[in-house]
Amino acid sequence: MASQHSSQGIAIAGVAESDLGSVPGKTIFQLQMEAAKAAIEDAGLEKSDIDGVLTAAPFNSMHMPSMALSEYLGIQPSYSDSTITGGSSFETHVGHAMAAIQAGLCTTCLITYGSTQKSDRSRNPQGTYGNPEPPWQFEAPYGPPLPLAAYAMAARRHMYEFGTTSEQLAEIAVATRKWAALNPKAYTRDPLSIDDVMNSPIVTDPLHRYDCCLVTDGGGAVIVTSLERARDLKKRPVVVLGFADTHSHMGISQMPDLVRTAAGITGPKAFGMAGVKPSDIDVTQIYDSFTITVMLCLEDLGFCAKGEAGAFVSGQRTAPGGEFALNTSGGGLSYCHPGMFGIFLIIEAVRQLRGECGDRQIPSANLALAHGVGGVLSSHATLILGGE
Amino acid sequence: MSESPNVLPTYSGEAEPYWQGLREGEVRLQYCKSCETYQFYPRPICAGCWSDDIEWRAVEASGTVYSFSVPGFAPHPSFKARMPYVVALVDLDVGVRIMGNIVDCDPDTVTIGMRVDPVISEIEEGHSLLNFKPQQGAQA
């Protein structure tokens, strides 16, 4: 039976966001129910079709996320998954949904996320100062604002080893803002220049304010089912062609090499599974918690050589009309970033492959990559998605 | 301890010899005799080879700055008065990487690759941390 299942194609059949941006007065459950209902409708399914529930909760907000959420949604699943690896959780959930469906544990999975981080003002770094887990207990007494300081140290090391500049990091923030200007749902759409980024306050040296993602509210949902079933549903199926995930460390002091991430493992594995190569990808979504995150992953996923991401993104090559379509939603830098952004990478990749992106649509996009990053460059999960 | 205005280490059993060493003015790390490497942070066995043939050794704790950042805001009120301060990852010569503050210098003079020596700083009575300062001539 296993071999029969393992060849079964898997597809994403529905995607949706909840309200995004600043959504005072709503709970994380409410946002996830909104997104779940919209994603199920997007797929042309009913709630009763869902027999797998996968979710990851924002920090300290839910103790047993998939159980709490399933109760709230009124679903009793036959597959339940609360895997939390930070921002990459949702790419990992797609991989787990694929495995569960192929193993016959369930048929149709709902993946959700929601956060009221902006309204709660819960992004308080002091919150982590009580965490007794190693390696944090050996970092907290030194006062690193995390995750910022971790990414800042990676950026400085990249500058040291490869001559990368703050202006090159700013290229990413500026190009991403141009994409956001084409997305009516994006939270920040005002024009942004390299000078604006360079003149913005240093948040944690060497990162400027505009090198850092937004803090917003919001939720999202994704429906995963068999390709066979997806073909009978409302929207054109988006096929899961490749997947890989891993994590190399928890705390930044335990990361083996700050400029060589585990995307160097997940990228080649996911490309190998899909039987494609980086130059085949039409549209790329890389978790942009910080501009340096994007640079590191562009290199480690194989879109350019190690150390060359600065040159790769220069001259607005990743902006609308540029040679490399990157973070076309406006990303975590300008579209939304409710604590964890991974689910929104998938939502945008699916919409691009369906041709639903209006002014920001990449013409005849047929292959997409979504790469999630969690923790402090800790977890990495790569999805390769294709139109049918 | 909850009354302290400072961020104190979270003490746990397996790491006590490390903290006790600092209180006594010495940097002590775990050494695995099976794979012949030091490890940090402390664990009951070697995280590399899972051997339990490990021992505590006093080390010199000099090293090289691997990377660093100067926070633009204090993540906890106790750090406000210390700004600007340097958070660094230091590669010790004995082969482990460890976080510390680079003290006794102008933060603007810190560079990646700078040689540093250990400084044991008492944050308050009974609570000491391993920090680092530039070696003589390292700023030249």
Short mmCIF file of C-alpha atoms in Angstrom, two decimals:
data_model
loop_
_atom_site.label_atom_id
_atom_site.label_comp_id
_atom_site.label_asym_id
_atom_site.label_seq_id
_atom_site.Cartn_x
_atom_site.Cartn_y
_atom_site.Cartn_z
CA MET A 1 0.00 0.00 0.00
CA ALA A 2 2.78 2.39 0.94
CA SER A 3 4.33 2.32 -2.49
CA GLN A 4 0.97 2.99 -4.08
CA HIS A 5 0.43 6.02 -1.83
CA SER A 6 3.94 7.39 -2.20
CA SER A 7 3.42 8.10 -5.88
CA GLN A 8 0.23 10.02 -5.21
CA GLY A 9 0.40 13.65 -6.35
CA ILE A 10 -0.36 16.34 -3.80
CA ALA A 11 -1.79 19.78 -4.52
CA ILE A 12 -2.71 23.04 -2.85
CA ALA A 13 -6.39 23.61 -3.57
CA GLY A 14 -7.24 26.72 -1.56
CA VAL A 15 -5.56 29.77 -0.01
CA ALA A 16 -6.76 32.88 1.83
CA GLU A 17 -5.81 35.59 4.27
CA SER A 18 -7.90 36.97 7.11
CA ASP A 19 -8.05 40.71 7.69
CA LEU A 20 -4.48 41.99 7.75
CA GLY A 21 -2.59 44.97 9.09
CA SER A 22 -4.04 46.52 12.20
CA VAL A 23 -7.05 44.52 13.35
CA PRO A 24 -7.84 45.60 16.90
CA GLY A 25 -10.53 43.69 18.75
CA LYS A 26 -10.07 40.35 16.99
CA THR A 27 -8.53 37.25 18.51
CA ILE A 28 -6.06 34.88 16.88
CA PHE A 29 -8.83 32.27 16.75
CA GLN A 30 -11.18 34.65 14.97
CA LEU A 31 -8.54 35.53 12.37
CA GLN A 32 -7.80 31.86 11.71
CA MET A 33 -11.49 31.01 11.38
CA GLU A 34 -11.92 33.86 8.88
CA ALA A 35 -8.94 32.65 6.86
CA ALA A 36 -9.96 28.99 7.09
CA LYS A 37 -13.50 29.66 5.88
CA ALA A 38 -12.22 31.76 3.00
CA ALA A 39 -9.61 29.15 1.99
CA ILE A 40 -12.17 26.34 2.07
CA GLU A 41 -14.47 28.45 -0.11
CA ASP A 42 -11.54 29.26 -2.41
CA ALA A 43 -11.08 25.52 -2.89
CA GLY A 44 -14.77 24.89 -3.39
CA LEU A 45 -14.88 22.53 -0.42
CA GLU A 46 -17.01 22.24 2.72
CA LYS A 47 -15.83 22.26 6.32
CA SER A 48 -16.85 18.60 6.54
CA ASP A 49 -14.19 17.76 3.93
CA ILE A 50 -11.38 18.75 6.31
CA ASP A 51 -9.89 15.79 8.18
CA GLY A 52 -6.41 17.15 8.88
CA VAL A 53 -5.59 20.28 10.92
CA LEU A 54 -2.09 21.78 11.10
CA THR A 55 -1.24 25.03 12.84
CA ALA A 56 1.55 26.83 14.67
CA ALA A 57 0.79 29.42 17.30
CA PRO A 58 2.49 32.72 17.97
CA PHE A 59 4.78 32.80 20.99
CA ASN A 60 3.20 31.76 24.28
CA SER A 61 -0.34 32.15 22.94
CA MET A 62 -1.65 28.56 22.72
CA HIS A 63 -0.42 25.50 24.55
CA MET A 64 -1.82 22.84 22.21
CA PRO A 65 -2.40 24.79 19.03
CA SER A 66 -3.95 22.23 16.67
CA MET A 67 -6.23 20.92 19.45
CA ALA A 68 -7.39 24.36 20.59
CA LEU A 69 -7.93 25.52 17.04
CA SER A 70 -9.78 22.36 15.97
CA GLU A 71 -12.20 22.76 18.85
CA TYR A 72 -12.80 26.40 17.93
CA LEU A 73 -13.37 25.54 14.27
CA GLY A 74 -15.62 22.62 15.15
CA ILE A 75 -13.44 20.02 13.46
CA GLN A 76 -12.43 16.61 14.83
CA PRO A 77 -9.46 15.68 12.66
CA SER A 78 -7.93 12.31 11.93
CA TYR A 79 -4.55 14.02 11.48
CA SER A 80 -3.41 16.74 13.91
CA ASP A 81 -0.09 18.60 13.77
CA SER A 82 1.15 21.48 15.96
CA THR A 83 4.72 21.54 14.66
CA ILE A 84 6.31 24.88 15.48
CA THR A 85 9.64 25.73 13.87
CA GLY A 86 9.04 29.48 13.79
CA GLY A 87 8.38 31.26 10.51
CA SER A 88 9.04 28.18 8.39
CA SER A 89 6.37 26.10 10.20
CA PHE A 90 3.86 26.40 7.37
CA GLU A 91 6.13 25.18 4.59
CA THR A 92 6.88 22.28 6.92
CA HIS A 93 3.13 21.78 7.43
CA VAL A 94 2.68 21.37 3.67
CA GLY A 95 5.35 18.66 3.76
CA HIS A 96 3.65 16.97 6.70
CA ALA A 97 0.24 17.24 5.04
CA MET A 98 1.71 15.63 1.92
CA ALA A 99 3.16 12.76 3.95
CA ALA A 100 -0.05 12.27 5.95
CA ILE A 101 -2.24 12.20 2.84
CA GLN A 102 0.15 9.87 1.04
CA ALA A 103 0.18 7.57 4.07
CA GLY A 104 -3.60 7.46 4.07
CA LEU A 105 -3.96 9.17 7.48
CA CYS A 106 -6.27 11.85 6.06
CA THR A 107 -7.45 13.24 2.73
CA THR A 108 -7.70 17.02 3.02
CA CYS A 109 -5.62 19.23 5.32
CA LEU A 110 -6.26 22.73 6.61
CA ILE A 111 -3.13 24.72 7.56
CA THR A 112 -3.75 27.95 9.45
CA TYR A 113 -1.98 30.76 11.25
CA GLY A 114 -3.11 33.89 13.02
CA SER A 115 -1.56 36.58 15.19
CA THR A 116 -2.65 39.84 16.80
CA GLN A 117 0.93 40.87 17.40
CA LYS A 118 0.43 44.48 16.40
CA SER A 119 -2.71 45.03 18.43
CA ASP A 120 -1.23 43.19 21.41
CA ARG A 121 2.10 44.97 21.05
CA SER A 122 3.28 41.55 22.12
CA ARG A 123 6.55 41.71 20.25
CA ASN A 124 8.27 42.62 23.46
CA PRO A 125 11.82 41.26 23.51
CA GLN A 126 11.67 41.32 27.31
CA GLY A 127 9.24 38.45 27.05
CA THR A 128 12.05 36.13 26.06
CA TYR A 129 14.22 37.19 28.95
CA GLY A 130 12.62 34.64 31.23
CA ASN A 131 13.21 31.67 28.94
CA PRO A 132 15.22 29.06 30.87
CA GLU A 133 16.11 26.90 27.85
CA PRO A 134 19.66 26.60 26.60
CA PRO A 135 21.28 28.26 24.76
CA TRP A 136 19.22 31.31 25.70
CA GLN A 137 20.36 31.15 29.32
CA PHE A 138 23.91 31.73 28.05
CA GLU A 139 22.86 34.66 25.83
CA ALA A 140 20.26 36.67 27.77
CA PRO A 141 22.67 38.16 30.33
CA TYR A 142 24.57 39.87 27.48
CA GLY A 143 21.58 41.92 26.31
CA PRO A 144 21.13 40.91 22.64
CA PRO A 145 17.75 42.15 21.36
CA LEU A 146 16.58 38.99 19.62
CA PRO A 147 15.95 38.02 16.95
CA LEU A 148 17.37 41.33 15.68
CA ALA A 149 20.90 40.98 17.04
CA ALA A 150 21.27 37.51 15.54
CA TYR A 151 20.44 38.71 12.04
CA ALA A 152 22.56 41.82 12.59
CA MET A 153 25.57 39.64 13.41
CA ALA A 154 24.92 37.55 10.29
CA ALA A 155 24.76 40.73 8.23
CA ARG A 156 28.02 42.04 9.68
CA ARG A 157 29.74 38.72 9.03
CA HIS A 158 28.46 38.76 5.42
CA MET A 159 29.88 42.26 5.02
CA TYR A 160 33.21 41.08 6.47
CA GLU A 161 33.56 37.96 4.33
CA PHE A 162 32.14 39.23 1.04
CA GLY A 163 32.23 43.03 1.09
CA THR A 164 28.43 43.30 1.13
CA THR A 165 27.19 46.84 1.80
CA SER A 166 24.23 48.39 3.61
CA GLU A 167 23.18 49.89 0.26
CA GLN A 168 22.94 46.38 -1.21
CA LEU A 169 20.76 45.26 1.69
CA ALA A 170 18.62 48.36 1.10
CA GLU A 171 18.09 47.32 -2.55
CA ILE A 172 15.94 44.44 -1.25
CA ALA A 173 13.81 46.66 0.99
CA VAL A 174 13.25 49.13 -1.87
CA ALA A 175 12.40 46.50 -4.50
CA THR A 176 10.03 44.75 -2.09
CA ARG A 177 8.25 48.03 -1.38
CA LYS A 178 7.69 48.48 -5.14
CA TRP A 179 5.92 45.10 -5.22
CA ALA A 180 3.83 46.14 -2.20
CA ALA A 181 2.71 49.23 -4.10
CA LEU A 182 1.09 46.82 -6.60
CA ASN A 183 -0.68 44.80 -3.87
CA PRO A 184 -3.88 46.43 -2.54
CA LYS A 185 -3.62 44.30 0.63
CA ALA A 186 -0.11 45.46 1.51
CA TYR A 187 0.26 47.39 4.75
CA THR A 188 2.96 49.85 3.61
CA ARG A 189 2.78 51.03 -0.01
CA ASP A 190 4.46 54.46 0.09
CA PRO A 191 7.51 54.86 -2.12
CA LEU A 192 10.82 54.02 -0.42
CA SER A 193 14.29 54.92 -1.69
CA ILE A 194 17.75 53.55 -0.93
CA ASP A 195 18.46 56.86 0.84
CA ASP A 196 15.31 56.45 2.94
CA VAL A 197 16.58 53.07 4.12
CA MET A 198 20.11 54.33 4.72
CA ASN A 199 18.81 57.34 6.66
CA SER A 200 16.38 55.32 8.77
CA PRO A 201 17.45 54.72 12.38
CA ILE A 202 19.86 51.91 13.19
CA VAL A 203 17.71 49.38 15.03
CA THR A 204 20.51 46.96 15.79
CA ASP A 205 23.79 47.76 14.13
CA PRO A 206 24.27 47.29 11.16
CA LEU A 207 20.54 46.83 10.39
CA HIS A 208 18.41 49.89 9.69
CA ARG A 209 14.72 50.13 10.47
CA TYR A 210 13.74 49.37 6.87
CA ASP A 211 15.95 46.28 6.81
CA CYS A 212 13.45 44.81 9.29
CA CYS A 213 10.03 43.31 8.71
CA LEU A 214 6.75 44.90 9.73
CA VAL A 215 4.83 44.13 12.90
CA THR A 216 1.19 43.56 11.91
CA ASP A 217 -1.87 41.51 12.79
CA GLY A 218 -3.24 38.89 10.43
CA GLY A 219 -3.92 35.28 9.59
CA GLY A 220 -3.82 32.90 6.66
CA ALA A 221 -4.96 29.45 5.61
CA VAL A 222 -3.95 26.85 3.02
CA ILE A 223 -5.81 23.71 1.90
CA VAL A 224 -3.76 20.65 0.85
CA THR A 225 -5.31 17.56 -0.76
CA SER A 226 -4.53 14.91 -3.35
CA LEU A 227 -3.91 16.15 -6.88
CA GLU A 228 -6.60 13.76 -8.04
CA ARG A 229 -9.17 15.41 -5.80
CA ALA A 230 -7.89 18.93 -6.48
CA ARG A 231 -8.54 18.46 -10.19
CA ASP A 232 -12.28 18.24 -9.44
CA LEU A 233 -12.32 21.43 -7.35
CA LYS A 234 -12.95 25.09 -8.09
CA LYS A 235 -9.47 26.40 -8.77
CA ARG A 236 -6.63 25.16 -10.94
CA PRO A 237 -4.51 22.84 -8.73
CA VAL A 238 -1.06 23.95 -7.67
CA VAL A 239 1.09 20.86 -7.42
CA VAL A 240 3.59 20.26 -4.61
CA LEU A 241 6.63 19.22 -6.66
CA GLY A 242 9.37 19.41 -4.08
CA PHE A 243 9.80 19.79 -0.32
CA ALA A 244 12.59 19.63 2.23
CA ASP A 245 13.14 21.02 5.70
CA THR A 246 15.69 20.95 8.51
CA HIS A 247 17.05 23.02 11.37
CA SER A 248 20.67 23.54 12.30
CA HIS A 249 20.45 25.21 15.72
CA MET A 250 18.16 27.02 18.14
CA GLY A 251 20.23 29.95 19.41
CA ILE A 252 22.51 32.14 17.34
CA SER A 253 25.57 31.29 19.46
CA GLN A 254 25.13 27.67 18.32
CA MET A 255 24.85 28.41 14.57
CA PRO A 256 27.86 26.77 12.92
CA ASP A 257 28.42 29.48 10.27
CA LEU A 258 26.44 32.73 10.25
CA VAL A 259 26.69 33.18 6.48
CA ARG A 260 25.98 29.60 5.38
CA THR A 261 22.45 28.56 6.33
CA ALA A 262 20.61 25.26 6.20
CA ALA A 263 18.85 26.51 3.06
CA GLY A 264 21.95 25.04 1.44
CA ILE A 265 20.56 21.64 2.45
CA THR A 266 16.83 22.13 1.87
CA GLY A 267 17.21 23.91 -1.47
CA PRO A 268 19.10 21.18 -3.33
CA LYS A 269 16.89 18.47 -1.79
CA ALA A 270 13.66 20.20 -2.80
CA PHE A 271 14.98 20.97 -6.29
CA GLY A 272 16.07 17.36 -6.61
CA MET A 273 12.66 16.04 -5.60
CA ALA A 274 10.98 18.36 -8.11
CA GLY A 275 13.52 17.58 -10.84
CA VAL A 276 14.10 21.26 -11.58
CA LYS A 277 16.90 23.78 -10.99
CA PRO A 278 16.97 27.35 -9.65
CA SER A 279 17.06 28.91 -13.12
CA ASP A 280 13.76 27.16 -13.94
CA ILE A 281 11.86 29.06 -11.23
CA ASP A 282 9.54 31.82 -12.50
CA VAL A 283 8.65 33.45 -9.18
CA THR A 284 10.42 33.23 -5.82
CA GLN A 285 9.10 33.89 -2.31
CA ILE A 286 11.84 33.97 0.35
CA TYR A 287 11.09 34.79 3.98
CA ASP A 288 12.15 38.42 4.41
CA SER A 289 12.24 38.84 8.16
CA PHE A 290 15.27 40.99 7.44
CA THR A 291 16.98 41.97 4.21
CA ILE A 292 19.97 39.81 5.16
CA THR A 293 17.71 36.74 5.43
CA VAL A 294 16.86 37.12 1.74
CA MET A 295 20.50 37.56 0.72
CA LEU A 296 21.65 34.47 2.59
CA CYS A 297 18.86 32.31 1.16
CA LEU A 298 19.35 33.54 -2.43
CA GLU A 299 22.91 32.24 -2.16
CA ASP A 300 22.20 29.05 -0.24
CA LEU A 301 19.25 28.04 -2.46
CA GLY A 302 21.56 28.37 -5.45
CA PHE A 303 20.13 31.41 -7.22
CA CYS A 304 23.62 32.94 -7.09
CA ALA A 305 27.04 31.93 -5.78
CA LYS A 306 27.99 32.32 -2.11
CA GLY A 307 28.91 35.92 -1.41
CA GLU A 308 27.35 37.29 -4.57
CA ALA A 309 23.85 38.17 -3.37
CA GLY A 310 24.81 41.83 -2.96
CA ALA A 311 25.60 42.09 -6.65
CA PHE A 312 22.62 39.85 -7.52
CA VAL A 313 20.07 42.26 -6.01
CA SER A 314 21.80 45.50 -7.07
CA GLY A 315 20.22 47.80 -9.63
CA GLN A 316 16.72 46.79 -8.49
CA ARG A 317 16.95 43.42 -10.25
CA THR A 318 14.27 41.99 -7.93
CA ALA A 319 11.77 44.87 -8.37
CA PRO A 320 8.71 44.80 -10.67
CA GLY A 321 9.98 44.67 -14.24
CA GLY A 322 13.36 43.35 -13.07
CA GLU A 323 15.02 40.11 -14.10
CA PHE A 324 14.25 38.16 -10.92
CA ALA A 325 10.70 38.17 -9.50
CA LEU A 326 11.12 38.08 -5.72
CA ASN A 327 8.59 38.50 -2.90
CA THR A 328 5.90 39.78 -5.24
CA SER A 329 3.34 40.30 -2.44
CA GLY A 330 5.50 42.97 -0.86
CA GLY A 331 6.82 40.41 1.61
CA GLY A 332 7.22 40.62 5.35
CA LEU A 333 9.01 43.90 4.78
CA SER A 334 6.00 45.73 3.30
CA TYR A 335 2.88 43.52 2.92
CA CYS A 336 2.33 42.02 6.37
CA HIS A 337 4.28 40.26 9.10
CA PRO A 338 2.15 38.97 11.96
CA GLY A 339 4.96 37.33 13.92
CA MET A 340 5.46 34.48 11.50
CA PHE A 341 5.23 35.03 7.74
CA GLY A 342 5.68 31.55 6.29
CA ILE A 343 2.05 30.91 5.36
CA PHE A 344 1.90 34.11 3.30
CA LEU A 345 4.81 32.94 1.14
CA ILE A 346 2.70 29.95 0.12
CA ILE A 347 -0.43 32.02 -0.46
CA GLU A 348 1.38 34.39 -2.83
CA ALA A 349 3.17 31.57 -4.68
CA VAL A 350 -0.17 29.81 -5.27
CA ARG A 351 -1.85 33.00 -6.50
CA GLN A 352 1.01 33.69 -8.90
CA LEU A 353 0.76 30.17 -10.33
CA ARG A 354 -3.00 30.60 -10.75
CA GLY A 355 -2.59 33.97 -12.44
CA GLU A 356 -4.60 35.82 -9.80
CA CYS A 357 -2.18 38.60 -8.95
CA GLY A 358 -3.46 41.51 -11.04
CA ASP A 359 -0.92 44.32 -11.44
CA ARG A 360 1.87 42.29 -9.88
CA GLN A 361 1.24 39.09 -11.86
CA ILE A 362 4.32 37.45 -13.37
CA PRO A 363 3.28 36.52 -16.93
CA SER A 364 2.87 32.76 -17.43
CA ALA A 365 4.37 31.85 -14.07
CA ASN A 366 4.48 28.07 -13.94
CA LEU A 367 7.09 27.24 -11.30
CA ALA A 368 7.37 28.88 -7.90
CA LEU A 369 9.61 28.52 -4.86
CA ALA A 370 8.53 29.35 -1.32
CA HIS A 371 11.24 29.25 1.33
CA GLY A 372 10.48 29.69 5.02
CA VAL A 373 13.00 30.58 7.71
CA GLY A 374 12.37 30.35 11.45
CA GLY A 375 14.05 31.31 14.69
CA VAL A 376 17.42 32.97 14.22
CA LEU A 377 18.25 31.53 10.77
CA SER A 378 17.55 28.25 12.55
CA SER A 379 14.86 26.37 10.62
CA HIS A 380 14.57 26.23 6.84
CA ALA A 381 11.84 24.71 4.68
CA THR A 382 11.71 24.85 0.89
CA LEU A 383 8.64 24.20 -1.27
CA ILE A 384 8.68 23.94 -5.04
CA LEU A 385 5.22 24.46 -6.49
CA GLY A 386 4.01 24.13 -10.06
CA GLY A 387 0.98 24.84 -12.16
CA GLU A 388 -0.60 21.85 -13.86
CA MET B 1 16.59 36.49 42.50
CA SER B 2 13.32 37.82 41.07
CA GLU B 3 14.08 41.06 42.94
CA SER B 4 17.25 41.69 40.94
CA PRO B 5 17.14 44.60 38.48
CA ASN B 6 19.64 42.72 36.30
CA VAL B 7 19.24 39.88 33.83
CA LEU B 8 20.94 37.08 35.72
CA PRO B 9 21.93 33.74 34.24
CA THR B 10 19.27 31.04 34.45
CA TYR B 11 21.09 28.43 36.48
CA SER B 12 20.63 24.75 35.72
CA GLY B 13 22.25 21.72 37.28
CA GLU B 14 24.51 20.58 34.47
CA ALA B 15 25.99 24.07 34.04
CA GLU B 16 26.71 24.77 37.69
CA PRO B 17 30.47 24.00 37.44
CA TYR B 18 30.69 26.66 34.68
CA TRP B 19 29.03 29.34 36.81
CA GLN B 20 30.92 28.24 39.93
CA GLY B 21 34.18 28.56 37.99
CA LEU B 22 33.35 32.14 37.05
CA ARG B 23 32.48 32.96 40.64
CA GLU B 24 35.97 31.66 41.54
CA GLY B 25 37.65 33.65 38.76
CA GLU B 26 38.22 30.76 36.36
CA VAL B 27 36.75 29.75 32.99
CA ARG B 28 35.89 26.04 33.12
CA LEU B 29 34.56 24.18 30.10
CA GLN B 30 33.58 20.59 29.43
CA TYR B 31 36.08 18.47 27.49
CA CYS B 32 35.11 15.22 25.78
CA LYS B 33 37.99 12.76 26.05
CA SER B 34 36.41 10.52 23.45
CA CYS B 35 36.24 12.98 20.54
CA GLU B 36 38.87 15.32 22.06
CA THR B 37 36.83 18.50 21.78
CA TYR B 38 35.48 21.08 24.18
CA GLN B 39 31.77 21.74 24.21
CA PHE B 40 29.69 24.75 25.15
CA TYR B 41 27.07 24.95 26.58
CA PRO B 42 27.36 22.24 29.26
CA ARG B 43 25.39 19.01 28.96
CA PRO B 44 25.41 15.71 30.87
CA ILE B 45 27.19 13.99 27.95
CA CYS B 46 29.04 15.06 24.80
CA ALA B 47 26.50 16.37 22.28
CA GLY B 48 28.83 15.40 19.43
CA CYS B 49 29.54 11.72 20.09
CA TRP B 50 27.25 11.11 23.09
CA SER B 51 30.18 9.79 25.12
CA ASP B 52 29.87 10.26 28.86
CA ASP B 53 33.68 10.40 29.16
CA ILE B 54 33.72 14.17 29.75
CA GLU B 55 35.52 16.29 32.33
CA TRP B 56 35.67 19.93 33.39
CA ARG B 57 38.90 21.74 32.53
CA ALA B 58 40.06 25.27 33.30
CA VAL B 59 40.92 27.03 30.01
CA GLU B 60 42.66 30.24 28.94
CA ALA B 61 39.55 31.53 27.12
CA SER B 62 41.29 33.93 24.77
CA GLY B 63 39.77 34.11 21.32
CA THR B 64 38.80 36.00 18.19
CA VAL B 65 35.68 38.08 17.52
CA TYR B 66 33.55 36.13 15.01
CA SER B 67 30.82 38.76 14.69
CA PHE B 68 29.15 41.42 16.79
CA SER B 69 26.36 43.95 16.99
CA VAL B 70 25.74 47.16 18.90
CA PRO B 71 22.04 47.19 19.87
CA GLY B 72 20.19 50.41 19.08
CA PHE B 73 17.80 49.83 21.97
CA ALA B 74 17.87 48.02 25.29
CA PRO B 75 15.95 44.72 25.27
CA HIS B 76 15.63 44.95 29.07
CA PRO B 77 15.72 48.06 31.29
CA SER B 78 18.95 46.95 32.96
CA PHE B 79 20.88 47.40 29.71
CA LYS B 80 19.83 51.03 29.17
CA ALA B 81 22.56 52.54 31.31
CA ARG B 82 25.19 50.45 29.52
CA MET B 83 24.40 51.65 26.00
CA PRO B 84 26.22 51.61 23.69
CA TYR B 85 27.43 48.06 24.37
CA VAL B 86 28.82 45.32 22.15
CA VAL B 87 27.19 41.89 21.91
CA ALA B 88 29.68 39.52 20.28
CA LEU B 89 30.22 35.93 19.34
CA VAL B 90 33.77 34.96 20.22
CA ASP B 91 35.58 31.90 18.88
CA LEU B 92 37.72 30.70 21.76
CA ASP B 93 41.11 29.25 20.87
CA VAL B 94 40.06 25.98 22.48
CA GLY B 95 37.41 25.56 19.78
CA VAL B 96 34.05 26.71 21.12
CA ARG B 97 31.98 29.77 20.23
CA ILE B 98 30.47 31.75 23.07
CA MET B 99 28.47 34.96 23.41
CA GLY B 100 29.84 37.81 25.48
CA ASN B 101 30.08 41.57 25.74
CA ILE B 102 33.28 43.25 24.56
CA VAL B 103 34.11 45.55 27.45
CA ASP B 104 36.83 48.04 28.44
CA CYS B 105 36.91 49.65 24.99
CA ASP B 106 35.15 52.09 22.66
CA PRO B 107 32.49 50.04 20.78
CA ASP B 108 33.52 51.80 17.55
CA THR B 109 36.94 50.14 17.73
CA VAL B 110 35.64 46.55 17.80
CA THR B 111 36.18 44.59 14.58
CA ILE B 112 35.62 41.06 13.35
CA GLY B 113 38.88 39.15 13.71
CA MET B 114 39.99 41.19 16.74
CA ARG B 115 41.88 39.17 19.37
CA VAL B 116 40.25 39.28 22.79
CA ASP B 117 41.04 38.11 26.32
CA PRO B 118 38.55 36.96 28.92
CA VAL B 119 37.24 39.32 31.58
CA ILE B 120 35.14 37.90 34.38
CA SER B 121 32.56 40.53 35.32
CA GLU B 122 30.57 40.38 38.54
CA ILE B 123 27.12 41.78 37.69
CA GLU B 124 26.12 41.60 41.33
CA GLU B 125 27.26 39.65 44.35
CA GLY B 126 27.36 35.94 43.57
CA HIS B 127 26.62 36.38 39.85
CA SER B 128 29.54 36.53 37.42
CA LEU B 129 29.66 36.51 33.62
CA LEU B 130 32.37 35.75 31.10
CA ASN B 131 33.09 38.84 28.98
CA PHE B 132 35.96 39.84 26.74
CA LYS B 133 38.28 42.80 26.20
CA PRO B 134 40.61 43.61 23.31
CA GLN B 135 44.10 42.18 23.70
CA GLN B 136 46.93 44.67 24.21
CA GLY B 137 47.64 46.24 20.83
CA ALA B 138 44.60 44.63 19.18
CA GLN B 139 43.09 48.01 18.42
CA ALA B 140 46.16 49.33 16.68
#
